[in-house]
Each structure stands twice: as C-alpha cells, then as structure tokens.
Amino acid sequence: MTSKQELLNALKSYVAKKRPVKTTDEMQEEEMETFKKLYSKWKGTDEFNNSSYTVIPKFYFKLPNEDEFLMQKLREEARAVFLQRRSKDLLDNEELQNLWATLDKHHTPPPFRNEQMINYEDFLKVAADCPPKCKPFFKASVYAKLLGGDPYGRISVMHFFNYVMRKVWLHQTRIGLSLYDVAGLGYLRENDLENYIYELIPTLTQLDQLDKSFHSFYVCTAVRKFFFFLDPMRTGKIKIQDILACSFLDDLLELRDDDLPKDVQESNWFSAHSALRVYGQYLNLDVDHNGMLSKEELAKYGTGTLTGVFLNRVFQECLTYDGEMDYKTYLDFVLALENRKEPQSLQYIFRLLDIQNKGHLNVFDLNFFFRAIQEQMKMHSTEPVSFDDIRNEIFDMVKPADPLRITLQDLIRSGQGDTIIGILIDLNTFWAYENREVVIPSNLPADDNEV
C-alpha cells in the first residue's frame, strides 16, 4: 500500500508543477529515451549507454525469438516496406517501352547481321535521355559484356534490351519470392514454396483445365522437383538465389503462354499433362487404393523390370509409412529414375547402391545388385552374362581414381553414371546396353548393295 501511495503522490506532484506543453519533437525524443531505458532494463543490459555506440553504429540485430511477437511483427513490416521500396525502383512496362523507343532513335548504322547496333557514344546519349532508374544498366562493364564481334565495336540493340528485360524480371521475381520468405534469411521452406505456387496457379493459363481438387497434388508435384534438385542434402529449405539461377522457374512461368506446343508441354514437368501423367501412374500402381504404394505395387513401375534387390533398398532407405510409400516419396523416386544423368539423381541412387554407407561402391556391391539381373535373365530362359565381364566394363567406363572402388564423384565425372546404374538395377536397360552394337539406327542410309 505504501508504494502505491508514494506513486500516487508522485503523480500528483508532477501534475501540480504545471510544466509547459512540449513540442512534438520533444515528446518523441522523450518517448524514445523512455523506451531505451525500459528496453535495457527488460533485457538486463545497459547497451544503449555504451560509449562505442557514439562511434560505431549497431550493425548486428539478432532474430527475435518465437515468443517475441511484437519484434517479429516489426521485422515483417520492415521487410515488406523494404521490398515495396525495391519494387518501385524497378522499370515498369511503360518505362521499358520508352527505353526501347530511345534505343531505336539513337541506334548507330549500318546494321550488322540484320540487327540494329549502337556504339558507345550513342549508348551514353541514351543513358543521358533515360530516367535515373535506367542508370545501372548503362555502365561500361555492361557494354563490354555484350560486345559480340561487330567490326565497329558496337553492341546489338536487341541484345542490350533483352539484357535489361532479363535483369528486371530477375529482380521482380526475387522480390516476389522474398515476400514468401517468412524467416527473412534468403531461403524458402517447403511450405513457403507451396504457398508461392498456389497463388501462381491462376496466372498460368495452361493450367486452367485442371480441376481445383487436383491443385494440391499439382503443387506437391511441382514443389518436389525444386527440392529434389536444389536441396539434395534434404535440409528442408532452398536459397532464393538457387531458384533464380536454375531453369525451373522459367519452365513453370512459360505455362502462361496460350500457344505452348504440345511437345513442349509433354517435356515440361510442370505442365498439366506431365502432372496428370505422373499422378495417373501413381493411381494405377496403387492396386489396393489405400493411397500408398507397397513394394509389390512399385515393382510394376515403368516396364516392371526393376530388380527386387533394388526395390528392397528403396524401401530400406526412403521414408515410408508402415512399409508403404506415399506420393511425395514416389515423386522423388520418379525424378531420380527419369533424370539419371543429373548429379542429384546419381546421388539419390548411389545412396541406395552403397549398402554399408561407406561412401563408395566396391566389387561386392556391384555383384550384389548384378546377381538380381542374372536371376531375372534365368527367369526369361536366357544364359546369364558373366559378372566378371560386367565388372571389368563398369570399371573401364568409370576409370575411378582408386582402381578398387567407385565414388559418387567418379560416377558423375565419367559421364556414364546413368548407363552403369541401369545395368545394375533394371533388366530392360541392361539388355539395351548389352545389345547396343546390334541396334541399327533408323536414320542411317540403306546400303545400295542390300537386296
């Protein structure tokens, strides 16, 4: 009671003084000082009174904890304002059109290979006529980068404009992706990327025919490709820089084209045709319709010639639920087998072939998997091929640094990794390899002496 009474008396005494009304700036300054004192007391430090702050500004701000909701909200708002400001610094469509008109006006004749050219002097004239937003593009380094063999030392107007367009697009896309970066650390988690693609779907005209009930499966299918290739170590996050550097985003955004050729759609993992194909295969394999794949069901994948030993390893190493594979794990499996030449796919399959997790394959590993190929050959009433012959051929193809073991880097460096993996896990691929010399390409001209 005493402390409350003292506080009340202090307040009355303060009011009794009838201090003059302060200006807005004075009130804000007092408010900031009070905040600093309270914050320092709350944190248990007196960092704001440290003399070094008058010389060296604070440059490290640690991330707020999960329970610091106010600080988290402040950080989110600050990032949103920053990204909005960066977005306003980019050229809009009207400014790009004006830039093209100015370049066309100042081009330097004569044309080179039917393209308008511009020399450095006219290049600087264009820079002087353009708004400040364009200044970063009109540097000597940019001009030198775009030199392409013109005898007069000029650059292509179209190449320069495409360069500007690409840069603007990259910045716009980075800002768009950064809006989904909840942590604000320059990477996207799986849930962040899912949200980005969900909100992108309405802008992709090639996906208009997809039923809304399939959107969740489509998003899962699309996101898995990003994470399979850009997060091979399975950290659960992808750098925004890596997303921009790869071609996946280009493949995804080209679905905005109304007239996308059918063959392009079929080869594009992100197209509706491809997503429905992969999901349809999954449903066809799911014989018992429980939404999961057992080892016996997965054995019918493709031509149904994957060996049982390899499938056992798949279910031993990959994430399963009560011994069955879900759609997400199946997508990783499909991406690995359909892209066997890629280092990430080789890494995925190498982990399955490396039985003892020792970081390399030896003769025992090769023999362990090839015996299953020999057994399949016997089932088809075919004389099995000698393992010694295959072993020698594999080591000759790889040419490993250590003649007794094959590492993942050896496999990637050889350029024959897809062939070697096929020989060990798939009877069909093995037969294609074994009979490669008797297959006559259909595009070879027929011999005139043939009857």
Short mmCIF file of C-alpha atoms in Angstrom, two decimals, residues 173-174 176-183 186-202 204 215-216 218-231 236-244 246 248-250 252-253 269-270 328 335:
data_model
loop_
_atom_site.label_atom_id
_atom_site.label_comp_id
_atom_site.label_asym_id
_atom_site.label_seq_id
_atom_site.Cartn_x
_atom_site.Cartn_y
_atom_site.Cartn_z
CA THR A 173 10.88 -12.46 -59.29
CA ARG A 174 13.31 -12.21 -56.40
CA GLY A 176 8.06 -11.84 -55.33
CA LEU A 177 9.78 -14.89 -53.82
CA SER A 178 11.13 -12.86 -50.90
CA LEU A 179 7.57 -12.00 -49.89
CA TYR A 180 7.14 -15.70 -49.04
CA ASP A 181 10.42 -15.88 -47.13
CA VAL A 182 8.87 -15.90 -43.67
CA ALA A 183 12.22 -16.16 -41.89
CA GLY A 186 17.07 -15.61 -48.16
CA TYR A 187 15.61 -19.10 -48.45
CA LEU A 188 12.21 -20.74 -48.84
CA ARG A 189 10.95 -23.70 -46.86
CA GLU A 190 8.69 -26.29 -48.46
CA ASN A 191 5.55 -24.65 -47.11
CA ASP A 192 6.71 -21.23 -48.37
CA LEU A 193 7.25 -22.52 -51.90
CA GLU A 194 3.89 -24.31 -51.83
CA ASN A 195 2.16 -21.03 -50.98
CA TYR A 196 4.01 -19.27 -53.81
CA ILE A 197 2.94 -21.85 -56.41
CA TYR A 198 -0.63 -21.98 -55.07
CA GLU A 199 -1.01 -18.26 -55.68
CA LEU A 200 0.76 -18.53 -59.05
CA ILE A 201 -1.65 -21.13 -60.49
CA PRO A 202 -4.41 -18.64 -61.52
CA LEU A 204 -0.78 -19.94 -65.60
CA HIS A 215 -4.39 -28.32 -57.23
CA SER A 216 -2.92 -29.70 -54.01
CA TYR A 218 -0.17 -30.38 -58.62
CA VAL A 219 1.56 -28.12 -56.09
CA CYS A 220 3.14 -31.14 -54.41
CA THR A 221 4.36 -32.41 -57.80
CA ALA A 222 5.85 -29.03 -58.73
CA VAL A 223 7.48 -28.36 -55.36
CA ARG A 224 9.16 -31.78 -55.28
CA LYS A 225 11.19 -31.00 -58.39
CA PHE A 226 12.56 -27.84 -56.81
CA PHE A 227 13.50 -29.63 -53.60
CA PHE A 228 14.83 -32.79 -55.25
CA PHE A 229 17.33 -30.90 -57.40
CA LEU A 230 18.04 -27.79 -55.30
CA ASP A 231 18.07 -29.40 -51.86
CA GLY A 236 14.19 -28.57 -45.97
CA LYS A 237 14.99 -25.18 -47.48
CA ILE A 238 16.19 -23.72 -50.78
CA LYS A 239 18.11 -20.50 -51.36
CA ILE A 240 16.16 -17.95 -53.40
CA GLN A 241 19.36 -17.38 -55.40
CA ASP A 242 19.39 -21.05 -56.42
CA ILE A 243 15.75 -20.86 -57.53
CA LEU A 244 16.55 -17.86 -59.73
CA CYS A 246 18.06 -22.67 -62.30
CA PHE A 248 12.76 -24.48 -63.26
CA LEU A 249 11.08 -21.14 -62.71
CA ASP A 250 11.32 -20.42 -66.44
CA LEU A 252 6.92 -23.01 -64.68
CA LEU A 253 6.25 -19.49 -65.93
CA TRP A 269 7.50 -31.38 -65.66
CA PHE A 270 5.26 -28.50 -64.53
CA LYS A 328 5.84 -37.34 -52.09
CA LEU A 335 12.54 -37.79 -60.59
#
